Amino acid sequence: MKFYNREREIELLKKIIEGKGTRIVVVKGLRRIGKTRTILEVLKKKYAYIFVPKDKSTSIFLEEMSEDLKIPLFRRLRDFLIYLFDKYEFVFFDEFQNFYYMDKSVYSDFQKLIDKFKRENKNICIFFAGSSYSLINKIFAEYSRALYGRRDIEITLDELSVKSVFEILEDLGIKNIEEKVMIYSMFGGIPKFYEIIESASFKTFKEIIKLLFENNFRTLLDEGNTILKSEFGGEYKTYYTILEAISFGKTRLNEIASVFDNNINAANRYLAILRKDYNLIARIEPLIKQKQKEGIYAIKNIFFMFWFRFIKRCEALYEQGRVNEIVEIFKNNFNSYVGKIFERVWYELILEGHAKLPFPFTKIGRQWGKVADKPKGENSYEIDIVALNERTKEILFGECKWQNKVNALKIAKELAEKSQYVRWHNRERKENFAIFAKSFTKRIEEFEGRKVYCYDLKDLKKFLIL
């Protein structure tokens, strides 16, 4: 598969490669996200590539390196490193965190050599890539660690953008825009899964689902486990429980605390670790806050959202051979799940400037809150997308519906009711409505003095220039 996106990262890496002196580059991100491919995309000059395995001894690793690189056999890692750094200007250590399991004392050797190179202004560029987000952070960001302060540049690779994924699918011959949204809802922006689709020559969503449930369920189950267990270690069951709860809609702290017997402190601690150490969840607050503690939690990675909702959930059924029941769960729940991802798609396209709003905005986000003087069960509201301009006092309220033949007038009425609960320059603001759907029975352009903008899948395709 050809290389997509990563323009900013590639531009930065090229500048580093063209530079002089000792340059230390750290690239981190989840497994399968494209770290190795991104670095190799710019490493066109002679370089040494060293993959660091997790489950091999130092002696076996050095023997394999001797054979692979056609270099002398060394007995100590330090001697191996000195040889590499003398012979090559560019050296790339992939899965660098795995030295932690092989021989963690080597990090002190790296520190001494890097400090020496910097003092001597040696012309060398060393790349360190790692898929354990937490361990790479410890190695390079914790004050007590040998390599603290030695990195010159750090790049975190996240998922590919929506636009890039849709471009990939278009190039793979998947033309239907609705199917693109559904496939993106499963695999998000992880390049590896689209390489699999390419190798199997799939052209429809139906073909992909057939492969998933009939042949590759175990592969997908193992894929998620491999990525997550390597991060979480012995406490993976606790983190799995939290992530699964979030994937099923338990997004508020008190709801997540229910899996800890309502222990708020324990829930807070684990949520903080998932957010700060593992970068797997985000805390989201209403765009216009009414109270200080109104945040909710969301899984950042779309593949993990899908994996916990439809793969991990069905593990026991798969082990018992009850594939038909798994298919039924998927059919009954997938459409409502895609609705949430459809909201993310539009949010990202607006944020990145691909989908143009009627006015330039200074802030964008979601909105929710409580409604005074209404009975429990009716005393809250949610608005999918809110964008505002603080200078002009313009505001847009948007609703996403993963449905065909949406009644735009009905949704506009609902938005009008919910918008009155949002306290922001109420007397002077200019309101606009936006409705995002698969299709409409009839579009409208105005409702009670507000402009209404209706966007369907044809508009989505147009914004993506497919």
Coordinates of C-alpha atoms in Angstrom, one line a residue:
M1 CA 0.0 0.0 0.0
K2 CA 1.3 3.4 -0.8
F3 CA 2.2 5.9 1.9
Y4 CA -0.5 8.2 3.1
N5 CA -0.7 11.4 5.2
R6 CA 2.0 12.2 7.9
E7 CA 3.0 15.3 5.9
R8 CA 3.9 17.2 9.0
E9 CA 5.9 14.4 10.5
I10 CA 7.7 13.7 7.3
E11 CA 8.6 17.3 6.8
L12 CA 10.1 17.4 10.4
L13 CA 12.0 14.2 10.0
K14 CA 13.5 15.4 6.7
K15 CA 14.8 18.5 8.4
I16 CA 16.3 16.4 11.1
I17 CA 18.0 14.1 8.6
E18 CA 19.4 17.0 6.7
G19 CA 20.8 18.5 9.9
K20 CA 24.3 18.2 11.4
G21 CA 25.6 17.1 14.8
T22 CA 24.1 14.5 17.2
R23 CA 20.4 14.3 16.8
I24 CA 18.2 12.1 18.9
V25 CA 14.7 11.4 17.6
V26 CA 11.9 9.5 19.5
V27 CA 8.8 8.3 17.7
K28 CA 6.1 6.7 19.8
G29 CA 2.6 5.4 19.1
L30 CA 0.5 2.3 19.3
R31 CA 1.4 -0.9 17.5
R32 CA 0.3 -0.9 13.8
I33 CA 0.1 2.9 13.7
G34 CA 2.9 3.2 11.1
K35 CA 6.0 4.3 13.1
T36 CA 8.4 2.1 11.2
R37 CA 7.0 3.0 7.8
T38 CA 7.1 6.7 8.6
I39 CA 10.7 6.7 9.6
L40 CA 11.8 4.5 6.7
E41 CA 9.9 6.8 4.3
V42 CA 12.6 9.4 4.9
L43 CA 15.6 7.2 5.6
K44 CA 16.9 7.0 2.0
K45 CA 20.6 7.2 2.9
K46 CA 22.6 4.2 4.3
Y47 CA 21.4 3.3 7.7
A48 CA 21.3 0.5 10.3
Y49 CA 17.9 -0.9 11.3
I50 CA 17.8 -2.8 14.6
F51 CA 14.6 -4.4 15.7
V52 CA 14.7 -5.1 19.5
P53 CA 12.7 -8.3 20.4
K54 CA 11.0 -8.6 23.7
D55 CA 11.5 -12.3 24.3
K56 CA 15.2 -13.0 23.4
S57 CA 18.4 -13.0 25.4
T58 CA 21.2 -10.6 24.8
S59 CA 23.5 -13.3 23.4
I60 CA 20.9 -14.5 20.8
F61 CA 20.0 -10.9 19.9
L62 CA 23.7 -10.1 19.2
E63 CA 24.1 -13.3 17.2
E64 CA 21.1 -12.4 15.0
M65 CA 22.3 -8.8 14.5
S66 CA 25.7 -10.2 13.4
E67 CA 24.0 -12.3 10.7
D68 CA 21.5 -9.7 9.6
L69 CA 23.9 -6.7 9.4
K70 CA 26.9 -8.7 8.3
I71 CA 29.0 -7.4 11.1
P72 CA 31.3 -9.0 13.7
L73 CA 29.8 -10.9 16.6
F74 CA 29.9 -9.0 19.9
R75 CA 29.4 -10.3 23.4
R76 CA 28.3 -7.1 25.0
L77 CA 25.6 -4.7 24.0
R78 CA 27.9 -1.7 24.6
D79 CA 30.5 -2.9 22.1
F80 CA 27.7 -3.6 19.6
L81 CA 26.5 0.0 20.0
I82 CA 30.0 1.5 19.7
Y83 CA 30.5 -0.4 16.4
L84 CA 27.2 0.7 15.0
F85 CA 27.7 4.4 15.9
D86 CA 31.2 4.4 14.4
K87 CA 30.0 2.7 11.1
Y88 CA 26.7 4.5 10.4
E89 CA 25.5 8.1 10.5
F90 CA 21.9 6.9 10.7
V91 CA 20.8 4.2 13.2
F92 CA 17.2 3.2 13.8
F93 CA 16.2 1.2 16.9
D94 CA 12.7 -0.2 16.5
E95 CA 10.7 -1.2 19.6
F96 CA 13.4 0.4 21.7
Q97 CA 11.5 -0.2 24.9
N98 CA 12.2 -3.9 24.7
F99 CA 15.8 -3.5 25.9
Y100 CA 14.0 -3.0 29.2
Y101 CA 13.2 -6.7 29.2
M102 CA 16.5 -7.9 27.7
D103 CA 19.1 -5.8 29.6
K104 CA 17.9 -2.5 31.1
S105 CA 21.5 -1.5 32.0
V106 CA 22.0 -0.7 28.3
Y107 CA 20.1 2.5 28.8
S108 CA 23.1 3.8 30.8
D109 CA 25.4 2.9 27.9
F110 CA 23.2 4.8 25.5
Q111 CA 23.3 7.8 27.9
K112 CA 27.1 7.8 28.1
L113 CA 27.5 7.4 24.4
I114 CA 25.0 10.1 23.5
D115 CA 26.6 12.6 26.0
K116 CA 30.0 11.8 24.5
F117 CA 28.7 12.4 20.9
K118 CA 27.1 15.7 21.8
R119 CA 30.3 16.9 23.5
E120 CA 32.3 16.0 20.4
N121 CA 29.5 17.3 18.0
K122 CA 29.6 13.9 16.3
N123 CA 27.5 13.8 13.1
I124 CA 25.0 11.1 13.9
C125 CA 21.2 10.7 13.9
I126 CA 19.7 8.1 16.1
F127 CA 16.0 7.1 15.9
F128 CA 14.2 5.4 18.7
A129 CA 10.7 4.1 18.0
G130 CA 8.4 2.3 20.5
S131 CA 4.9 1.0 20.6
S132 CA 4.7 0.9 24.4
Y133 CA 3.5 4.5 25.0
S134 CA 4.0 4.2 28.8
L135 CA 7.4 2.6 28.7
I136 CA 8.8 5.0 26.1
N137 CA 7.6 7.8 28.3
K138 CA 9.4 6.4 31.4
I139 CA 12.6 5.9 29.5
F140 CA 12.8 9.4 28.1
A141 CA 10.6 11.6 30.3
E142 CA 11.2 10.4 33.9
Y143 CA 13.8 12.5 35.7
S144 CA 15.4 9.4 37.4
R145 CA 16.0 7.6 34.1
A146 CA 19.3 7.5 32.3
L147 CA 18.0 8.9 29.0
Y148 CA 16.0 11.8 30.6
G149 CA 16.6 15.0 28.7
R150 CA 18.5 13.3 25.8
R151 CA 15.8 13.4 23.1
D152 CA 16.0 16.4 20.8
I153 CA 12.7 15.7 19.0
E154 CA 9.7 13.6 20.0
I155 CA 6.9 12.7 17.7
T156 CA 3.7 10.9 18.7
L157 CA 2.0 9.2 15.8
D158 CA -1.8 9.1 16.2
E159 CA -4.4 7.5 13.9
L160 CA -4.6 8.6 10.3
S161 CA -7.1 11.3 9.6
V162 CA -10.6 10.6 8.4
K163 CA -9.7 12.2 5.1
S164 CA -6.7 10.0 4.6
V165 CA -8.6 6.8 5.5
F166 CA -11.4 7.7 3.0
E167 CA -8.7 8.3 0.4
I168 CA -7.1 4.9 1.1
L169 CA -10.5 3.2 0.7
E170 CA -11.2 5.1 -2.6
D171 CA -7.8 3.9 -3.9
L172 CA -8.6 0.4 -2.9
G173 CA -11.8 0.5 -5.0
I174 CA -14.3 0.9 -2.2
K175 CA -16.4 3.7 -3.7
N176 CA -19.6 3.7 -1.6
I177 CA -19.4 6.6 0.9
E178 CA -21.8 4.9 3.4
E179 CA -19.6 1.8 3.4
K180 CA -16.5 4.0 3.9
V181 CA -18.0 5.4 7.1
M182 CA -18.9 1.9 8.3
I183 CA -15.4 0.5 7.6
Y184 CA -13.8 3.6 9.3
S185 CA -16.0 2.9 12.3
M186 CA -14.4 -0.5 12.7
F187 CA -10.7 0.2 12.0
G188 CA -10.3 3.9 12.5
G189 CA -7.0 5.3 11.3
I190 CA -4.8 2.3 11.9
P191 CA -2.9 1.7 8.5
K192 CA -2.3 -2.0 9.0
F193 CA -6.0 -3.0 8.7
Y194 CA -6.2 -1.3 5.3
E195 CA -3.1 -3.2 4.1
I196 CA -5.1 -6.4 5.0
I197 CA -8.1 -5.1 3.0
E198 CA -5.8 -4.4 0.1
S199 CA -4.1 -7.8 0.2
A200 CA -7.4 -9.6 0.2
S201 CA -8.8 -7.4 -2.6
F202 CA -12.0 -6.6 -0.8
K203 CA -14.3 -4.1 -2.5
T204 CA -17.4 -4.1 -0.2
F205 CA -18.2 -3.8 3.5
K206 CA -20.1 -7.1 3.2
E207 CA -16.9 -9.0 2.1
I208 CA -15.0 -7.5 5.1
I209 CA -17.6 -8.5 7.6
K210 CA -17.7 -12.0 6.1
L211 CA -14.0 -12.4 6.6
L212 CA -14.1 -10.9 10.1
F213 CA -16.7 -13.3 11.5
E214 CA -16.0 -16.4 9.5
N215 CA -12.2 -16.5 9.4
N216 CA -10.5 -13.7 11.2
F217 CA -12.3 -13.2 14.5
R218 CA -9.5 -14.9 16.4
T219 CA -6.9 -12.8 14.6
L220 CA -8.7 -9.6 15.5
L221 CA -9.2 -10.7 19.1
D222 CA -5.5 -11.5 19.4
E223 CA -4.6 -8.2 17.7
G224 CA -6.4 -6.1 20.4
N225 CA -5.0 -8.3 23.2
T226 CA -1.5 -8.1 21.9
I227 CA -1.5 -4.3 21.8
L228 CA -3.2 -3.8 25.1
K229 CA -1.7 -6.5 27.3
S230 CA 1.8 -5.4 26.4
E231 CA 0.9 -2.0 27.8
F232 CA -1.1 -3.0 30.9
G233 CA 0.9 -6.0 32.1
G234 CA -0.6 -7.8 35.1
E235 CA -3.4 -5.2 35.7
Y236 CA -4.9 -5.6 32.2
K237 CA -8.2 -7.0 33.5
T238 CA -8.9 -3.8 35.5
Y239 CA -8.1 -1.5 32.5
Y240 CA -10.1 -3.8 30.2
T241 CA -13.1 -3.4 32.5
I242 CA -12.9 0.4 32.4
L243 CA -12.5 0.6 28.6
E244 CA -15.3 -1.8 28.0
A245 CA -17.6 0.2 30.3
I246 CA -16.7 3.4 28.4
S247 CA -17.3 1.7 25.0
F248 CA -20.8 0.8 26.2
G249 CA -21.7 4.3 27.2
K250 CA -20.6 4.5 30.9
T251 CA -18.7 7.7 30.3
R252 CA -19.2 9.7 33.5
L253 CA -17.0 9.2 36.6
N254 CA -19.8 7.9 38.8
E255 CA -20.8 5.4 36.2
I256 CA -17.2 4.1 35.7
A257 CA -16.8 4.0 39.5
S258 CA -19.6 1.4 39.6
V259 CA -17.1 -1.2 38.4
F260 CA -15.0 -0.4 41.5
D261 CA -17.9 -0.8 43.9
N262 CA -18.5 2.9 43.6
N263 CA -15.0 3.8 44.8
I264 CA -14.5 7.2 43.2
N265 CA -10.9 7.5 44.2
A266 CA -9.9 4.1 42.6
A267 CA -11.8 5.1 39.4
N268 CA -10.1 8.4 39.3
R269 CA -6.7 6.9 39.7
Y270 CA -7.1 4.3 36.9
L271 CA -8.7 6.9 34.6
A272 CA -5.7 9.2 35.1
I273 CA -3.3 6.4 34.2
L274 CA -5.2 5.5 31.1
R275 CA -5.2 9.2 30.0
K276 CA -1.8 10.4 31.0
D277 CA 0.4 7.2 30.9
Y278 CA -1.3 5.2 28.1
N279 CA -2.9 8.0 26.1
L280 CA -5.9 5.7 25.4
I281 CA -8.7 7.9 26.7
A282 CA -9.6 11.6 26.7
R283 CA -11.5 13.6 29.2
I284 CA -14.1 15.8 27.4
E285 CA -15.8 18.8 28.8
P286 CA -18.9 20.7 27.5
L287 CA -17.9 23.6 25.3
I288 CA -19.8 26.0 27.5
K289 CA -19.5 24.7 31.1
Q290 CA -22.1 25.3 33.7
K291 CA -20.2 23.5 36.5
Q292 CA -16.6 22.7 37.0
K293 CA -16.9 18.9 37.1
E294 CA -18.9 18.0 34.0
G295 CA -16.4 16.0 32.1
I296 CA -17.0 12.6 30.5
Y297 CA -14.4 10.0 29.2
A298 CA -14.0 8.7 25.7
I299 CA -11.8 6.1 24.1
K300 CA -9.5 8.0 21.7
N301 CA -8.8 5.1 19.3
I302 CA -11.8 4.0 17.1
F303 CA -10.5 0.5 16.6
F304 CA -10.5 -0.1 20.4
M305 CA -14.0 1.3 20.6
F306 CA -15.1 -1.3 18.1
W307 CA -12.9 -4.0 19.6
F308 CA -14.4 -3.7 23.1
R309 CA -17.9 -3.3 21.8
F310 CA -18.0 -6.2 19.3
I311 CA -14.9 -8.4 19.6
K312 CA -13.8 -8.7 23.2
R313 CA -17.5 -8.7 24.2
C314 CA -18.0 -11.8 22.1
E315 CA -14.9 -13.8 23.1
A316 CA -16.8 -16.4 25.2
L317 CA -19.3 -16.9 22.4
Y318 CA -16.5 -17.4 19.9
E319 CA -14.8 -20.0 22.1
Q320 CA -18.0 -21.9 22.2
G321 CA -18.4 -21.8 18.4
R322 CA -21.6 -19.7 18.6
V323 CA -20.7 -17.5 15.6
N324 CA -24.3 -17.0 14.6
E325 CA -25.0 -15.2 17.9
I326 CA -22.0 -13.0 17.4
V327 CA -23.3 -12.0 14.0
E328 CA -26.7 -11.3 15.5
I329 CA -25.2 -9.0 18.2
F330 CA -23.3 -7.2 15.4
K331 CA -26.4 -6.7 13.3
N332 CA -28.5 -5.5 16.2
N333 CA -26.0 -3.0 17.6
F334 CA -23.6 -1.8 14.8
N335 CA -25.8 0.8 13.3
S336 CA -26.3 2.7 16.6
Y337 CA -22.5 2.4 17.2
V338 CA -21.7 3.9 13.8
G339 CA -23.9 6.9 14.7
K340 CA -21.4 7.9 17.4
I341 CA -18.5 7.5 14.9
F342 CA -20.4 9.5 12.3
E343 CA -20.5 12.4 14.8
R344 CA -16.7 12.1 15.1
V345 CA -16.2 12.1 11.4
W346 CA -18.0 15.4 10.9
Y347 CA -16.4 16.9 14.0
E348 CA -12.9 16.1 12.6
L349 CA -13.7 17.4 9.1
I350 CA -15.0 20.7 10.5
L351 CA -12.0 21.0 12.9
E352 CA -9.5 20.3 10.1
G353 CA -11.3 22.8 7.8
H354 CA -12.5 20.3 5.2
A355 CA -16.1 20.9 5.9
K356 CA -16.8 24.6 5.9
L357 CA -19.2 26.2 8.3
P358 CA -21.1 29.4 7.4
F359 CA -18.8 31.5 9.7
P360 CA -15.2 31.2 11.0
F361 CA -15.3 29.6 14.5
T362 CA -12.9 30.1 17.4
K363 CA -14.1 27.1 19.5
I364 CA -15.8 23.8 18.7
G365 CA -16.9 20.9 20.8
R366 CA -19.9 19.0 22.3
Q367 CA -22.4 20.4 24.7
W368 CA -24.6 18.9 27.4
G369 CA -26.0 19.9 30.7
K370 CA -28.9 19.9 33.2
V371 CA -32.2 21.6 32.7
A372 CA -33.7 23.3 35.7
D373 CA -37.3 22.7 36.8
K374 CA -37.7 19.5 34.9
P375 CA -38.3 16.0 36.4
K376 CA -35.5 13.4 36.6
G377 CA -35.1 11.7 33.2
E378 CA -36.1 14.8 31.4
N379 CA -33.7 17.3 33.0
S380 CA -30.7 16.9 30.7
Y381 CA -29.9 17.8 27.1
E382 CA -27.1 16.9 24.6
I383 CA -26.0 18.6 21.4
D384 CA -23.6 16.7 19.2
I385 CA -21.6 19.6 17.8
V386 CA -21.4 23.3 18.9
A387 CA -19.2 25.9 17.2
L388 CA -18.9 29.5 18.1
N389 CA -17.1 32.7 17.3
E390 CA -16.3 34.7 20.4
R391 CA -15.8 38.0 18.5
T392 CA -18.9 38.0 16.4
K393 CA -21.1 36.2 18.9
E394 CA -22.2 33.7 16.2
I395 CA -23.0 30.1 17.3
L396 CA -23.9 26.9 15.5
F397 CA -25.8 24.0 17.0
G398 CA -25.4 20.7 15.1
E399 CA -27.1 17.3 15.3
C400 CA -25.8 14.1 13.7
K401 CA -28.2 11.4 12.6
W402 CA -26.9 8.1 11.0
Q403 CA -30.3 7.7 9.3
N404 CA -31.9 8.0 5.9
K405 CA -34.8 10.3 5.1
V406 CA -34.3 12.5 8.1
N407 CA -37.0 15.0 8.8
A408 CA -34.9 18.2 9.0
L409 CA -37.8 20.3 10.3
K410 CA -38.3 18.0 13.3
I411 CA -34.5 18.0 14.2
A412 CA -34.5 21.9 13.8
K413 CA -37.3 22.1 16.4
E414 CA -35.4 19.9 18.8
L415 CA -32.3 21.9 18.3
A416 CA -34.2 25.1 19.0
E417 CA -35.5 23.7 22.3
K418 CA -32.1 22.5 23.4
S419 CA -30.3 25.7 22.3
Q420 CA -32.3 27.7 24.9
Y421 CA -30.6 25.8 27.7
V422 CA -27.1 26.9 26.5
R423 CA -26.2 30.1 28.4
W424 CA -23.8 32.0 26.2
H425 CA -24.6 35.6 25.1
N426 CA -28.2 34.7 25.0
R427 CA -29.6 38.2 24.0
E428 CA -27.0 39.2 21.4
R429 CA -25.9 35.9 19.8
K430 CA -26.7 34.9 16.2
E431 CA -27.8 31.3 16.0
N432 CA -27.4 28.8 13.2
F433 CA -28.4 25.1 13.0
A434 CA -26.6 22.3 11.2
I435 CA -28.0 18.8 10.6
F436 CA -25.8 15.9 9.4
A437 CA -27.5 12.8 8.1
K438 CA -27.3 10.0 5.5
S439 CA -30.1 11.6 3.6
F440 CA -33.2 13.9 4.1
T441 CA -36.8 13.6 3.2
K442 CA -36.7 17.4 2.6
R443 CA -34.0 19.9 3.3
I444 CA -34.8 23.2 5.0
E445 CA -32.8 26.4 4.9
E446 CA -34.4 28.4 7.7
F447 CA -36.2 27.8 11.0
E448 CA -37.8 30.6 13.1
G449 CA -35.2 33.1 11.9
R450 CA -32.2 30.9 12.1
K451 CA -30.2 29.6 9.1
V452 CA -30.4 25.8 8.8
Y453 CA -27.6 23.9 7.0
C454 CA -28.4 20.3 5.9
Y455 CA -25.4 18.0 5.1
D456 CA -25.9 14.4 3.8
L457 CA -23.5 11.7 2.5
K458 CA -23.2 13.5 -0.9
D459 CA -21.9 16.5 0.9
L460 CA -19.6 14.4 2.9
K461 CA -18.1 13.0 -0.3
K462 CA -17.8 16.5 -1.8
F463 CA -16.0 17.8 1.3
L464 CA -13.6 14.9 1.1
I465 CA -13.1 15.5 -2.7
L466 CA -13.6 11.8 -3.5

